[in-house]
Coordinates of C-alpha atoms in Angstrom, one line a residue:
M1059 CA 0.0 0.0 0.0
Q1060 CA 1.4 3.4 -1.0
S1061 CA 1.3 6.4 1.3
A1062 CA -0.1 9.7 0.0
P1063 CA 2.5 12.2 -1.2
T1064 CA 3.4 15.0 1.2
N1065 CA 2.1 17.6 -1.2
S1066 CA -1.4 16.0 -1.5
K1067 CA -4.5 18.0 -0.6
L1068 CA -8.0 16.9 0.4
I1069 CA -10.9 18.6 -1.3
S1070 CA -12.4 19.3 2.1
V1071 CA -9.6 21.9 2.8
C1072 CA -10.6 23.8 -0.3
R1073 CA -14.0 24.9 1.1
P1074 CA -14.5 27.5 3.8
T1075 CA -16.9 25.2 5.7
V1076 CA -17.0 21.5 6.2
S1077 CA -19.6 20.1 3.8
L1078 CA -19.9 18.1 0.7
D1079 CA -18.4 20.1 -2.1
P1080 CA -21.1 21.1 -4.6
I1081 CA -18.9 20.2 -7.6
L1082 CA -19.4 16.5 -6.5
W1083 CA -23.2 16.6 -6.9
L1084 CA -24.1 19.5 -9.2
P1085 CA -25.2 18.5 -12.7
M1086 CA -22.2 18.7 -15.1
T1087 CA -20.3 16.6 -17.5
R1088 CA -17.5 14.4 -16.4
E1089 CA -15.0 16.7 -18.1
E1090 CA -16.4 19.8 -16.4
R1091 CA -16.4 18.0 -13.0
S1092 CA -12.8 16.8 -13.6
R1093 CA -11.7 20.4 -14.5
C1094 CA -13.4 21.9 -11.4
L1095 CA -11.9 19.2 -9.1
R1096 CA -8.4 19.7 -10.6
W1097 CA -8.6 23.5 -10.2
R1098 CA -9.9 23.1 -6.7
L1099 CA -7.0 20.8 -5.7
G1100 CA -4.4 22.8 -7.6
W1101 CA -3.7 20.0 -10.1
L1102 CA -2.9 21.9 -13.3
P1103 CA -2.3 20.0 -16.6
S1104 CA 0.2 17.2 -16.4
G1105 CA 1.9 16.7 -13.1
N1106 CA 5.2 18.1 -14.3
T1107 CA 6.4 21.6 -15.0
T1108 CA 4.3 23.0 -17.8
Y1109 CA 4.8 26.2 -19.7
C1110 CA 1.9 28.4 -20.8
I1111 CA 1.0 28.0 -24.5
R1112 CA 0.5 31.8 -24.9
H1113 CA 3.7 32.7 -23.0
P1114 CA 6.3 29.9 -23.6
S1115 CA 8.7 31.4 -21.1
A1116 CA 6.2 31.5 -18.2
L1117 CA 5.3 28.5 -16.0
L1118 CA 1.7 27.5 -16.0
T1119 CA 0.7 28.2 -12.4
K1120 CA -2.7 29.0 -10.9
T1121 CA -1.7 32.6 -10.6
H1122 CA -0.4 32.8 -14.2
S1123 CA -3.6 31.1 -15.4
I1124 CA -5.8 33.6 -13.7
Q1125 CA -3.9 36.5 -15.3
C1126 CA -3.3 35.0 -18.7
L1127 CA -7.0 33.9 -19.1
N1128 CA -8.2 37.2 -17.8
M1129 CA -10.5 35.4 -15.3
H1130 CA -11.4 38.4 -13.3
S1131 CA -13.1 40.2 -16.2
R1132 CA -14.5 36.9 -17.8
L1133 CA -16.1 35.9 -14.5
Q1134 CA -17.0 39.5 -13.6
Q1135 CA -15.1 39.5 -10.3
P1136 CA -13.2 42.4 -8.7
Q1137 CA -9.4 42.3 -8.9
Q1138 CA -9.2 42.1 -5.1
I1139 CA -10.2 38.4 -5.2
D1140 CA -7.1 36.3 -5.5
D1141 CA -8.7 33.3 -7.1
P1142 CA -12.0 34.3 -8.8
L1143 CA -12.9 30.7 -9.9
S1144 CA -12.5 29.2 -6.5
Y1145 CA -14.5 32.2 -5.1
L1146 CA -17.4 31.4 -7.4
L1147 CA -17.2 27.7 -6.7
N1148 CA -17.5 28.5 -2.9
Q1149 CA -20.7 30.5 -3.7
L1150 CA -22.5 27.4 -4.9
P1151 CA -25.2 25.9 -2.7
N1152 CA -24.0 23.5 0.0
H1153 CA -26.7 20.8 -0.6
P1154 CA -28.9 19.6 -3.4
P1155 CA -32.4 21.0 -3.5
R1156 CA -35.0 19.0 -1.6
Q1157 CA -38.2 20.3 -3.2
P1158 CA -39.2 18.3 -6.3
T1159 CA -40.1 21.4 -8.3
I1160 CA -36.6 22.9 -7.8
K1161 CA -35.0 19.5 -8.6
R1162 CA -36.8 19.4 -12.0
Q1163 CA -35.4 22.9 -12.8
W1164 CA -31.8 21.6 -12.4

């Protein structure tokens, strides 16, 4: 049995409160869910050092991705927010809807 690497991160530490992360139950494709989970955990493309396609001399880090993809303006978030995508993911509901009428709308 292998032990977890020292730089591993649980998804529970990525949320401000202890709860089931909504990206695990919200309706989305497998690809979308995988991308959200990878972003949440800080796993960017390939596990190795990767360079940005647009800026070949810059490493592809979370910070560089936010700036390079212009996430603040695309997601309509103020510049004061360090990670606008994680901020929006944290704004999602904490539990699935319980009323049948709301469930059908999803």
